[in-house]
Amino acid sequence: MTTEESAGTGCPFTGGAPAQLREPVGAPAVQPSEGSPPGTTAYAHYARMDSLLELQHPLSAADTEPGFIIMSQVKELLFKLLHTEFSTARDQLRKDQLDDALWTLRRSARVQQVLLVSWETFSVLSPVEFAEFRDVLGSASGFQSAGYRRLEFLLGNKNPGMVEPHRGSVSYHEVLNQLHEPSLYDEALALLARRGLLPEDEDPARDAARPYRAGEEVEAAWRVVYRDPVRHRDLHLLAEALMDTADQFARWRYTHLVTVQRMLGAKPGTGGTDGVSWLARISEHRFFPELWSVRSAL
């Protein structure tokens, strides 16, 4: 293709973008907005981009280690965003703002999709490529992620023993406090009780660090909702939104398992776990179990 022909296609990769899409000649330099320090732009200052982009420090010469670090950081940012969204939805349920909670869970579902896709960048690492920098990880492991542990607790998977890996870290108290806060599922069940579908909790002062309220009466309450979705339309929508959340996390765990199998085989995990065997066990866990078991009774 000649230069003239490529120019007519408007292809941005050949330098032939239409005139109306080209950068204007002599465009003024971007100036810092009021309050932005010299040497940066308003965009970089607002989102602290300069600081963010300085946080990658590979410890090996492996070409693939920068990507591993960056995507690990991306996942932690997504954990933080999900924590914000799920906390908001929980608080909205507590205030009987169910429509608002459903909209918040709609947003969180999109974040979960991005989080799930993030495994794709790890799955293409060959065992040889990962081995080039695995030793520099030492005992570092995603098992130690305070952000992910807080998500587990926030959604209702409470296990006091899982606080211990964070003892001595700056995030210890955040993880511990999350253990003692009501979960998203706690507030969903409290809403069912206020609607008269679930008996009031016999232990209203129950320590939130204990596992959420469970049992046949909880499944029975959800069964009422599912058997008359027109009458209980908003609760039916809530049940399915919670199932979307649980479904995405189940996929996340399974994809984690398969990715580690692909990179490590049956080798032990860097964080002291038994690797694939441990991941296989936790991949069987389901958030909001009564929403899963009720399906067998419909």
PDB file of C-alpha atoms in Angstrom:
ATOM      1  CA  MET A   1       0.000   0.000   0.000  1.00  0.00           C
ATOM      2  CA  THR A   2       1.379   3.441  -0.918  1.00  0.00           C
ATOM      3  CA  THR A   3       1.678   6.305   1.517  1.00  0.00           C
ATOM      4  CA  GLU A   4      -1.180   8.042  -0.247  1.00  0.00           C
ATOM      5  CA  GLU A   5      -3.367   4.935  -0.020  1.00  0.00           C
ATOM      6  CA  SER A   6      -2.632   4.399   3.665  1.00  0.00           C
ATOM      7  CA  ALA A   7      -3.382   8.062   4.358  1.00  0.00           C
ATOM      8  CA  GLY A   8      -6.790   7.626   2.830  1.00  0.00           C
ATOM      9  CA  THR A   9      -7.681   4.733   5.109  1.00  0.00           C
ATOM     10  CA  GLY A  10      -7.504   6.770   8.260  1.00  0.00           C
ATOM     11  CA  CYS A  11      -5.493   4.032   9.964  1.00  0.00           C
ATOM     12  CA  PRO A  12      -3.876   5.455  13.132  1.00  0.00           C
ATOM     13  CA  PHE A  13      -1.017   2.926  12.873  1.00  0.00           C
ATOM     14  CA  THR A  14       0.153   4.220   9.502  1.00  0.00           C
ATOM     15  CA  GLY A  15      -0.019   7.888  10.332  1.00  0.00           C
ATOM     16  CA  GLY A  16      -3.010   8.424   8.068  1.00  0.00           C
ATOM     17  CA  ALA A  17      -5.644   9.558  10.535  1.00  0.00           C
ATOM     18  CA  PRO A  18      -8.251  11.894   9.044  1.00  0.00           C
ATOM     19  CA  ALA A  19      -7.464  15.538   9.511  1.00  0.00           C
ATOM     20  CA  GLN A  20     -10.372  16.053  11.905  1.00  0.00           C
ATOM     21  CA  LEU A  21      -8.941  13.396  14.261  1.00  0.00           C
ATOM     22  CA  ARG A  22      -5.337  14.620  14.274  1.00  0.00           C
ATOM     23  CA  GLU A  23      -3.867  16.564  17.167  1.00  0.00           C
ATOM     24  CA  PRO A  24      -4.157  20.283  16.381  1.00  0.00           C
ATOM     25  CA  VAL A  25      -0.898  21.881  15.334  1.00  0.00           C
ATOM     26  CA  GLY A  26       0.490  24.120  18.037  1.00  0.00           C
ATOM     27  CA  ALA A  27      -1.780  22.767  20.780  1.00  0.00           C
ATOM     28  CA  PRO A  28      -0.969  24.476  24.080  1.00  0.00           C
ATOM     29  CA  ALA A  29       1.014  22.474  26.611  1.00  0.00           C
ATOM     30  CA  VAL A  30      -1.068  21.037  29.429  1.00  0.00           C
ATOM     31  CA  GLN A  31      -0.753  23.346  32.384  1.00  0.00           C
ATOM     32  CA  PRO A  32      -1.041  22.249  36.026  1.00  0.00           C
ATOM     33  CA  SER A  33      -4.363  23.247  37.506  1.00  0.00           C
ATOM     34  CA  GLU A  34      -4.537  25.397  40.596  1.00  0.00           C
ATOM     35  CA  GLY A  35      -3.224  23.369  43.510  1.00  0.00           C
ATOM     36  CA  SER A  36      -1.173  20.990  41.368  1.00  0.00           C
ATOM     37  CA  PRO A  37       2.562  21.055  42.108  1.00  0.00           C
ATOM     38  CA  PRO A  38       5.015  22.084  39.391  1.00  0.00           C
ATOM     39  CA  GLY A  39       6.225  19.316  37.142  1.00  0.00           C
ATOM     40  CA  THR A  40       2.969  17.398  36.961  1.00  0.00           C
ATOM     41  CA  THR A  41      -0.454  17.619  35.322  1.00  0.00           C
ATOM     42  CA  ALA A  42      -3.846  17.974  36.910  1.00  0.00           C
ATOM     43  CA  TYR A  43      -4.657  14.393  35.864  1.00  0.00           C
ATOM     44  CA  ALA A  44      -1.503  12.919  37.405  1.00  0.00           C
ATOM     45  CA  HIS A  45      -1.924  14.962  40.580  1.00  0.00           C
ATOM     46  CA  TYR A  46      -5.612  14.111  41.029  1.00  0.00           C
ATOM     47  CA  ALA A  47      -5.094  10.343  40.793  1.00  0.00           C
ATOM     48  CA  ARG A  48      -1.537  10.378  42.214  1.00  0.00           C
ATOM     49  CA  MET A  49      -0.377   8.679  39.017  1.00  0.00           C
ATOM     50  CA  ASP A  50       3.266   9.646  39.455  1.00  0.00           C
ATOM     51  CA  SER A  51       3.363   7.950  42.850  1.00  0.00           C
ATOM     52  CA  LEU A  52       1.467   4.927  41.560  1.00  0.00           C
ATOM     53  CA  LEU A  53       3.840   4.380  38.659  1.00  0.00           C
ATOM     54  CA  GLU A  54       6.856   4.479  40.958  1.00  0.00           C
ATOM     55  CA  LEU A  55       5.706   1.459  42.982  1.00  0.00           C
ATOM     56  CA  GLN A  56       7.078  -1.270  40.717  1.00  0.00           C
ATOM     57  CA  HIS A  57      10.507  -2.545  41.800  1.00  0.00           C
ATOM     58  CA  PRO A  58      11.395  -5.924  40.264  1.00  0.00           C
ATOM     59  CA  LEU A  59      14.004  -7.917  42.167  1.00  0.00           C
ATOM     60  CA  SER A  60      15.203 -10.002  39.246  1.00  0.00           C
ATOM     61  CA  ALA A  61      16.185  -9.547  35.615  1.00  0.00           C
ATOM     62  CA  ALA A  62      13.223 -11.647  34.417  1.00  0.00           C
ATOM     63  CA  ASP A  63      11.234  -9.943  31.663  1.00  0.00           C
ATOM     64  CA  THR A  64       7.976 -11.234  33.137  1.00  0.00           C
ATOM     65  CA  GLU A  65       8.419 -10.033  36.720  1.00  0.00           C
ATOM     66  CA  PRO A  66       7.246  -6.431  36.058  1.00  0.00           C
ATOM     67  CA  GLY A  67       3.957  -7.764  34.686  1.00  0.00           C
ATOM     68  CA  PHE A  68       3.536 -10.045  37.692  1.00  0.00           C
ATOM     69  CA  ILE A  69       4.052  -7.131  40.076  1.00  0.00           C
ATOM     70  CA  ILE A  70       1.772  -4.758  38.171  1.00  0.00           C
ATOM     71  CA  MET A  71      -1.104  -7.234  37.905  1.00  0.00           C
ATOM     72  CA  SER A  72      -0.741  -8.137  41.583  1.00  0.00           C
ATOM     73  CA  GLN A  73      -1.097  -4.447  42.373  1.00  0.00           C
ATOM     74  CA  VAL A  74      -4.084  -4.147  40.024  1.00  0.00           C
ATOM     75  CA  LYS A  75      -5.821  -6.956  41.896  1.00  0.00           C
ATOM     76  CA  GLU A  76      -5.221  -5.253  45.222  1.00  0.00           C
ATOM     77  CA  LEU A  77      -6.752  -2.038  43.869  1.00  0.00           C
ATOM     78  CA  LEU A  78      -9.780  -4.000  42.687  1.00  0.00           C
ATOM     79  CA  PHE A  79     -10.065  -5.650  46.116  1.00  0.00           C
ATOM     80  CA  LYS A  80     -10.138  -2.176  47.619  1.00  0.00           C
ATOM     81  CA  LEU A  81     -12.831  -1.026  45.205  1.00  0.00           C
ATOM     82  CA  LEU A  82     -14.937  -4.121  45.880  1.00  0.00           C
ATOM     83  CA  HIS A  83     -14.598  -3.549  49.614  1.00  0.00           C
ATOM     84  CA  THR A  84     -15.953  -0.042  49.124  1.00  0.00           C
ATOM     85  CA  GLU A  85     -18.882  -1.261  47.001  1.00  0.00           C
ATOM     86  CA  PHE A  86     -19.848  -4.196  49.235  1.00  0.00           C
ATOM     87  CA  SER A  87     -19.599  -2.021  52.364  1.00  0.00           C
ATOM     88  CA  THR A  88     -21.886   0.499  50.719  1.00  0.00           C
ATOM     89  CA  ALA A  89     -24.402  -2.209  49.752  1.00  0.00           C
ATOM     90  CA  ARG A  90     -24.318  -3.637  53.271  1.00  0.00           C
ATOM     91  CA  ASP A  91     -25.019  -0.254  54.834  1.00  0.00           C
ATOM     92  CA  GLN A  92     -27.816   0.417  52.349  1.00  0.00           C
ATOM     93  CA  LEU A  93     -29.503  -2.866  53.288  1.00  0.00           C
ATOM     94  CA  ARG A  94     -29.256  -1.911  56.958  1.00  0.00           C
ATOM     95  CA  LYS A  95     -31.147   1.305  56.139  1.00  0.00           C
ATOM     96  CA  ASP A  96     -33.774  -0.573  54.076  1.00  0.00           C
ATOM     97  CA  GLN A  97     -32.487   1.122  50.920  1.00  0.00           C
ATOM     98  CA  LEU A  98     -32.854  -2.027  48.872  1.00  0.00           C
ATOM     99  CA  ASP A  99     -33.096  -0.350  45.472  1.00  0.00           C
ATOM    100  CA  ASP A 100     -29.872   1.521  46.155  1.00  0.00           C
ATOM    101  CA  ALA A 101     -28.168  -1.667  47.326  1.00  0.00           C
ATOM    102  CA  LEU A 102     -29.187  -3.457  44.127  1.00  0.00           C
ATOM    103  CA  TRP A 103     -27.664  -0.672  42.049  1.00  0.00           C
ATOM    104  CA  THR A 104     -24.455  -0.834  44.080  1.00  0.00           C
ATOM    105  CA  LEU A 105     -24.250  -4.609  43.614  1.00  0.00           C
ATOM    106  CA  ARG A 106     -24.745  -4.045  39.888  1.00  0.00           C
ATOM    107  CA  ARG A 107     -21.585  -1.916  39.872  1.00  0.00           C
ATOM    108  CA  SER A 108     -19.658  -4.412  41.961  1.00  0.00           C
ATOM    109  CA  ALA A 109     -20.502  -7.201  39.507  1.00  0.00           C
ATOM    110  CA  ARG A 110     -18.633  -5.308  36.784  1.00  0.00           C
ATOM    111  CA  VAL A 111     -15.614  -4.936  39.045  1.00  0.00           C
ATOM    112  CA  GLN A 112     -15.671  -8.662  39.767  1.00  0.00           C
ATOM    113  CA  GLN A 113     -15.632  -9.373  36.048  1.00  0.00           C
ATOM    114  CA  VAL A 114     -12.479  -7.287  35.651  1.00  0.00           C
ATOM    115  CA  LEU A 115     -10.938  -9.059  38.642  1.00  0.00           C
ATOM    116  CA  LEU A 116     -11.676 -12.460  37.149  1.00  0.00           C
ATOM    117  CA  VAL A 117     -10.153 -11.519  33.787  1.00  0.00           C
ATOM    118  CA  SER A 118      -6.987 -10.349  35.538  1.00  0.00           C
ATOM    119  CA  TRP A 119      -5.998 -14.007  35.968  1.00  0.00           C
ATOM    120  CA  GLU A 120      -5.493 -14.187  32.206  1.00  0.00           C
ATOM    121  CA  THR A 121      -2.210 -12.320  32.456  1.00  0.00           C
ATOM    122  CA  PHE A 122      -0.884 -14.840  34.994  1.00  0.00           C
ATOM    123  CA  SER A 123      -2.115 -17.887  33.110  1.00  0.00           C
ATOM    124  CA  VAL A 124       0.166 -17.197  30.142  1.00  0.00           C
ATOM    125  CA  LEU A 125       3.290 -17.386  32.306  1.00  0.00           C
ATOM    126  CA  SER A 126       5.073 -20.620  31.508  1.00  0.00           C
ATOM    127  CA  PRO A 127       6.593 -22.607  34.403  1.00  0.00           C
ATOM    128  CA  VAL A 128      10.055 -21.623  33.185  1.00  0.00           C
ATOM    129  CA  GLU A 129       9.170 -17.920  33.081  1.00  0.00           C
ATOM    130  CA  PHE A 130       7.704 -17.983  36.588  1.00  0.00           C
ATOM    131  CA  ALA A 131      10.707 -19.933  37.907  1.00  0.00           C
ATOM    132  CA  GLU A 132      12.981 -17.109  36.690  1.00  0.00           C
ATOM    133  CA  PHE A 133      11.772 -14.853  39.500  1.00  0.00           C
ATOM    134  CA  ARG A 134       9.866 -17.079  41.937  1.00  0.00           C
ATOM    135  CA  ASP A 135      12.798 -17.298  44.348  1.00  0.00           C
ATOM    136  CA  VAL A 136      12.812 -13.535  44.906  1.00  0.00           C
ATOM    137  CA  LEU A 137       9.246 -13.755  46.230  1.00  0.00           C
ATOM    138  CA  GLY A 138      10.528 -15.513  49.335  1.00  0.00           C
ATOM    139  CA  SER A 139       7.504 -16.201  51.537  1.00  0.00           C
ATOM    140  CA  ALA A 140       5.374 -13.554  49.779  1.00  0.00           C
ATOM    141  CA  SER A 141       1.974 -14.914  48.767  1.00  0.00           C
ATOM    142  CA  GLY A 142      -1.499 -13.716  47.906  1.00  0.00           C
ATOM    143  CA  PHE A 143      -2.554 -15.666  50.998  1.00  0.00           C
ATOM    144  CA  GLN A 144      -1.207 -12.690  52.951  1.00  0.00           C
ATOM    145  CA  SER A 145      -3.450 -10.160  51.175  1.00  0.00           C
ATOM    146  CA  ALA A 146      -5.245  -8.103  53.806  1.00  0.00           C
ATOM    147  CA  GLY A 147      -7.517  -6.664  51.131  1.00  0.00           C
ATOM    148  CA  TYR A 148      -8.755 -10.075  50.076  1.00  0.00           C
ATOM    149  CA  ARG A 149      -9.160 -11.258  53.687  1.00  0.00           C
ATOM    150  CA  ARG A 150     -11.317  -8.248  54.477  1.00  0.00           C
ATOM    151  CA  LEU A 151     -13.497  -9.104  51.476  1.00  0.00           C
ATOM    152  CA  GLU A 152     -13.951 -12.668  52.737  1.00  0.00           C
ATOM    153  CA  PHE A 153     -15.051 -11.377  56.142  1.00  0.00           C
ATOM    154  CA  LEU A 154     -17.254  -8.659  54.639  1.00  0.00           C
ATOM    155  CA  LEU A 155     -19.157 -11.240  52.602  1.00  0.00           C
ATOM    156  CA  GLY A 156     -19.651 -13.517  55.611  1.00  0.00           C
ATOM    157  CA  ASN A 157     -16.858 -16.098  55.529  1.00  0.00           C
ATOM    158  CA  LYS A 158     -15.703 -15.428  59.105  1.00  0.00           C
ATOM    159  CA  ASN A 159     -12.790 -17.409  60.492  1.00  0.00           C
ATOM    160  CA  PRO A 160     -10.883 -15.821  63.424  1.00  0.00           C
ATOM    161  CA  GLY A 161      -7.861 -17.972  62.643  1.00  0.00           C
ATOM    162  CA  MET A 162      -7.399 -16.171  59.334  1.00  0.00           C
ATOM    163  CA  VAL A 163      -6.536 -12.965  61.192  1.00  0.00           C
ATOM    164  CA  GLU A 164      -3.294 -14.456  62.487  1.00  0.00           C
ATOM    165  CA  PRO A 165      -1.286 -14.266  59.214  1.00  0.00           C
ATOM    166  CA  HIS A 166      -1.644 -10.467  59.477  1.00  0.00           C
ATOM    167  CA  ARG A 167      -0.525 -10.112  63.090  1.00  0.00           C
ATOM    168  CA  GLY A 168       2.329  -7.632  63.288  1.00  0.00           C
ATOM    169  CA  SER A 169       1.444  -5.984  59.967  1.00  0.00           C
ATOM    170  CA  VAL A 170       0.096  -2.453  59.585  1.00  0.00           C
ATOM    171  CA  SER A 171      -3.197  -3.907  58.328  1.00  0.00           C
ATOM    172  CA  TYR A 172      -3.749  -6.210  61.311  1.00  0.00           C
ATOM    173  CA  HIS A 173      -6.329  -4.005  63.034  1.00  0.00           C
ATOM    174  CA  GLU A 174      -8.224  -3.406  59.798  1.00  0.00           C
ATOM    175  CA  VAL A 175      -8.557  -7.158  59.284  1.00  0.00           C
ATOM    176  CA  LEU A 176      -9.483  -7.713  62.946  1.00  0.00           C
ATOM    177  CA  ASN A 177     -12.090  -4.950  62.892  1.00  0.00           C
ATOM    178  CA  GLN A 178     -13.588  -6.402  59.718  1.00  0.00           C
ATOM    179  CA  LEU A 179     -14.015  -9.723  61.497  1.00  0.00           C
ATOM    180  CA  HIS A 180     -16.186  -8.045  64.118  1.00  0.00           C
ATOM    181  CA  GLU A 181     -18.304  -6.007  61.702  1.00  0.00           C
ATOM    182  CA  PRO A 182     -21.648  -7.318  60.389  1.00  0.00           C
ATOM    183  CA  SER A 183     -21.292  -8.851  56.950  1.00  0.00           C
ATOM    184  CA  LEU A 184     -23.268  -8.175  53.801  1.00  0.00           C
ATOM    185  CA  TYR A 185     -25.100 -11.475  54.341  1.00  0.00           C
ATOM    186  CA  ASP A 186     -25.868 -10.551  57.966  1.00  0.00           C
ATOM    187  CA  GLU A 187     -27.694  -7.476  56.723  1.00  0.00           C
ATOM    188  CA  ALA A 188     -29.498  -9.394  53.971  1.00  0.00           C
ATOM    189  CA  LEU A 189     -30.845 -11.852  56.559  1.00  0.00           C
ATOM    190  CA  ALA A 190     -31.763  -9.010  58.911  1.00  0.00           C
ATOM    191  CA  LEU A 191     -33.802  -7.541  56.057  1.00  0.00           C
ATOM    192  CA  LEU A 192     -35.621 -10.861  55.613  1.00  0.00           C
ATOM    193  CA  ALA A 193     -36.441 -10.776  59.320  1.00  0.00           C
ATOM    194  CA  ARG A 194     -37.822  -7.228  59.089  1.00  0.00           C
ATOM    195  CA  ARG A 195     -39.989  -8.347  56.182  1.00  0.00           C
ATOM    196  CA  GLY A 196     -41.430 -11.129  58.347  1.00  0.00           C
ATOM    197  CA  LEU A 197     -39.924 -13.988  56.335  1.00  0.00           C
ATOM    198  CA  LEU A 198     -37.384 -14.989  58.951  1.00  0.00           C
ATOM    199  CA  PRO A 199     -37.884 -15.179  62.731  1.00  0.00           C
ATOM    200  CA  GLU A 200     -36.006 -12.576  64.695  1.00  0.00           C
ATOM    201  CA  ASP A 201     -32.541 -13.670  65.709  1.00  0.00           C
ATOM    202  CA  GLU A 202     -32.708 -15.359  69.114  1.00  0.00           C
ATOM    203  CA  ASP A 203     -29.356 -13.777  69.910  1.00  0.00           C
ATOM    204  CA  PRO A 204     -29.639 -10.134  68.795  1.00  0.00           C
ATOM    205  CA  ALA A 205     -26.349  -9.348  70.532  1.00  0.00           C
ATOM    206  CA  ARG A 206     -24.540 -12.091  68.626  1.00  0.00           C
ATOM    207  CA  ASP A 207     -20.898 -11.298  68.047  1.00  0.00           C
ATOM    208  CA  ALA A 208     -20.525 -10.493  64.365  1.00  0.00           C
ATOM    209  CA  ALA A 209     -17.215 -12.364  64.409  1.00  0.00           C
ATOM    210  CA  ARG A 210     -19.198 -15.589  64.643  1.00  0.00           C
ATOM    211  CA  PRO A 211     -20.395 -17.136  61.375  1.00  0.00           C
ATOM    212  CA  TYR A 212     -23.591 -15.608  60.020  1.00  0.00           C
ATOM    213  CA  ARG A 213     -26.944 -17.010  61.037  1.00  0.00           C
ATOM    214  CA  ALA A 214     -27.500 -20.300  59.241  1.00  0.00           C
ATOM    215  CA  GLY A 215     -29.922 -23.195  59.187  1.00  0.00           C
ATOM    216  CA  GLU A 216     -33.152 -24.534  57.736  1.00  0.00           C
ATOM    217  CA  GLU A 217     -35.136 -21.412  58.653  1.00  0.00           C
ATOM    218  CA  VAL A 218     -32.823 -19.295  56.505  1.00  0.00           C
ATOM    219  CA  GLU A 219     -33.242 -21.587  53.514  1.00  0.00           C
ATOM    220  CA  ALA A 220     -37.003 -21.633  54.130  1.00  0.00           C
ATOM    221  CA  ALA A 221     -37.117 -17.832  53.993  1.00  0.00           C
ATOM    222  CA  TRP A 222     -35.335 -17.765  50.647  1.00  0.00           C
ATOM    223  CA  ARG A 223     -37.637 -20.526  49.417  1.00  0.00           C
ATOM    224  CA  VAL A 224     -40.647 -18.253  50.057  1.00  0.00           C
ATOM    225  CA  VAL A 225     -38.981 -15.506  48.015  1.00  0.00           C
ATOM    226  CA  TYR A 226     -38.195 -17.786  45.078  1.00  0.00           C
ATOM    227  CA  ARG A 227     -41.617 -19.427  44.989  1.00  0.00           C
ATOM    228  CA  ASP A 228     -43.358 -16.077  44.648  1.00  0.00           C
ATOM    229  CA  PRO A 229     -40.921 -13.774  42.840  1.00  0.00           C
ATOM    230  CA  VAL A 230     -43.704 -11.398  41.792  1.00  0.00           C
ATOM    231  CA  ARG A 231     -44.883 -10.725  45.336  1.00  0.00           C
ATOM    232  CA  HIS A 232     -41.306 -10.515  46.636  1.00  0.00           C
ATOM    233  CA  ARG A 233     -39.831  -8.904  43.568  1.00  0.00           C
ATOM    234  CA  ASP A 234     -37.179  -6.754  45.279  1.00  0.00           C
ATOM    235  CA  LEU A 235     -36.054  -9.597  47.539  1.00  0.00           C
ATOM    236  CA  HIS A 236     -35.889 -11.913  44.546  1.00  0.00           C
ATOM    237  CA  LEU A 237     -33.667  -9.388  42.779  1.00  0.00           C
ATOM    238  CA  LEU A 238     -31.502  -9.197  45.902  1.00  0.00           C
ATOM    239  CA  ALA A 239     -31.184 -12.985  46.045  1.00  0.00           C
ATOM    240  CA  GLU A 240     -30.038 -13.123  42.435  1.00  0.00           C
ATOM    241  CA  ALA A 241     -27.648 -10.187  42.900  1.00  0.00           C
ATOM    242  CA  LEU A 242     -26.069 -11.992  45.850  1.00  0.00           C
ATOM    243  CA  MET A 243     -25.869 -15.145  43.751  1.00  0.00           C
ATOM    244  CA  ASP A 244     -24.075 -13.191  41.034  1.00  0.00           C
ATOM    245  CA  THR A 245     -21.554 -12.100  43.676  1.00  0.00           C
ATOM    246  CA  ALA A 246     -21.087 -15.637  44.989  1.00  0.00           C
ATOM    247  CA  ASP A 247     -20.890 -17.066  41.472  1.00  0.00           C
ATOM    248  CA  GLN A 248     -18.137 -14.663  40.462  1.00  0.00           C
ATOM    249  CA  PHE A 249     -16.120 -15.475  43.575  1.00  0.00           C
ATOM    250  CA  ALA A 250     -16.502 -19.198  42.923  1.00  0.00           C
ATOM    251  CA  ARG A 251     -15.156 -18.625  39.414  1.00  0.00           C
ATOM    252  CA  TRP A 252     -12.341 -16.487  40.835  1.00  0.00           C
ATOM    253  CA  ARG A 253     -11.241 -19.258  43.182  1.00  0.00           C
ATOM    254  CA  TYR A 254     -11.461 -21.946  40.521  1.00  0.00           C
ATOM    255  CA  THR A 255      -9.511 -19.841  38.023  1.00  0.00           C
ATOM    256  CA  HIS A 256      -6.896 -19.210  40.718  1.00  0.00           C
ATOM    257  CA  LEU A 257      -6.603 -22.970  41.200  1.00  0.00           C
ATOM    258  CA  VAL A 258      -6.216 -23.720  37.496  1.00  0.00           C
ATOM    259  CA  THR A 259      -3.724 -20.880  37.012  1.00  0.00           C
ATOM    260  CA  VAL A 260      -1.513 -22.145  39.834  1.00  0.00           C
ATOM    261  CA  GLN A 261      -1.762 -25.701  38.515  1.00  0.00           C
ATOM    262  CA  ARG A 262      -0.589 -24.443  35.145  1.00  0.00           C
ATOM    263  CA  MET A 263       2.365 -22.496  36.573  1.00  0.00           C
ATOM    264  CA  LEU A 264       3.437 -24.670  39.510  1.00  0.00           C
ATOM    265  CA  GLY A 265       1.909 -28.095  39.166  1.00  0.00           C
ATOM    266  CA  ALA A 266       1.805 -29.668  42.654  1.00  0.00           C
ATOM    267  CA  LYS A 267       4.624 -27.601  44.178  1.00  0.00           C
ATOM    268  CA  PRO A 268       4.015 -26.004  47.616  1.00  0.00           C
ATOM    269  CA  GLY A 269       2.788 -22.411  47.685  1.00  0.00           C
ATOM    270  CA  THR A 270       5.189 -19.575  48.499  1.00  0.00           C
ATOM    271  CA  GLY A 271       3.125 -18.569  51.544  1.00  0.00           C
ATOM    272  CA  GLY A 272       3.570 -21.880  53.315  1.00  0.00           C
ATOM    273  CA  THR A 273       0.362 -23.543  52.073  1.00  0.00           C
ATOM    274  CA  ASP A 274       0.362 -26.864  50.280  1.00  0.00           C
ATOM    275  CA  GLY A 275      -0.359 -25.074  47.029  1.00  0.00           C
ATOM    276  CA  VAL A 276      -2.864 -26.685  44.689  1.00  0.00           C
ATOM    277  CA  SER A 277      -4.339 -28.980  47.362  1.00  0.00           C
ATOM    278  CA  TRP A 278      -5.149 -25.996  49.555  1.00  0.00           C
ATOM    279  CA  LEU A 279      -6.618 -24.039  46.656  1.00  0.00           C
ATOM    280  CA  ALA A 280      -8.731 -27.043  45.657  1.00  0.00           C
ATOM    281  CA  ARG A 281     -10.266 -27.137  49.130  1.00  0.00           C
ATOM    282  CA  ILE A 282     -11.134 -23.467  49.305  1.00  0.00           C
ATOM    283  CA  SER A 283     -12.481 -23.503  45.744  1.00  0.00           C
ATOM    284  CA  GLU A 284     -15.373 -25.594  47.069  1.00  0.00           C
ATOM    285  CA  HIS A 285     -16.510 -22.816  49.423  1.00  0.00           C
ATOM    286  CA  ARG A 286     -19.627 -20.844  48.452  1.00  0.00           C
ATOM    287  CA  PHE A 287     -20.740 -17.538  49.877  1.00  0.00           C
ATOM    288  CA  PHE A 288     -24.430 -17.340  50.921  1.00  0.00           C
ATOM    289  CA  PRO A 289     -24.839 -21.160  51.004  1.00  0.00           C
ATOM    290  CA  GLU A 290     -28.610 -21.148  51.569  1.00  0.00           C
ATOM    291  CA  LEU A 291     -29.056 -19.402  48.241  1.00  0.00           C
ATOM    292  CA  TRP A 292     -27.292 -22.374  46.651  1.00  0.00           C
ATOM    293  CA  SER A 293     -29.030 -25.114  48.622  1.00  0.00           C
ATOM    294  CA  VAL A 294     -32.505 -23.648  48.139  1.00  0.00           C
ATOM    295  CA  ARG A 295     -32.242 -24.440  44.445  1.00  0.00           C
ATOM    296  CA  SER A 296     -32.564 -28.124  45.231  1.00  0.00           C
ATOM    297  CA  ALA A 297     -35.908 -27.448  46.922  1.00  0.00           C
ATOM    298  CA  LEU A 298     -37.568 -25.432  44.158  1.00  0.00           C
TER     299      LEU A 298
END
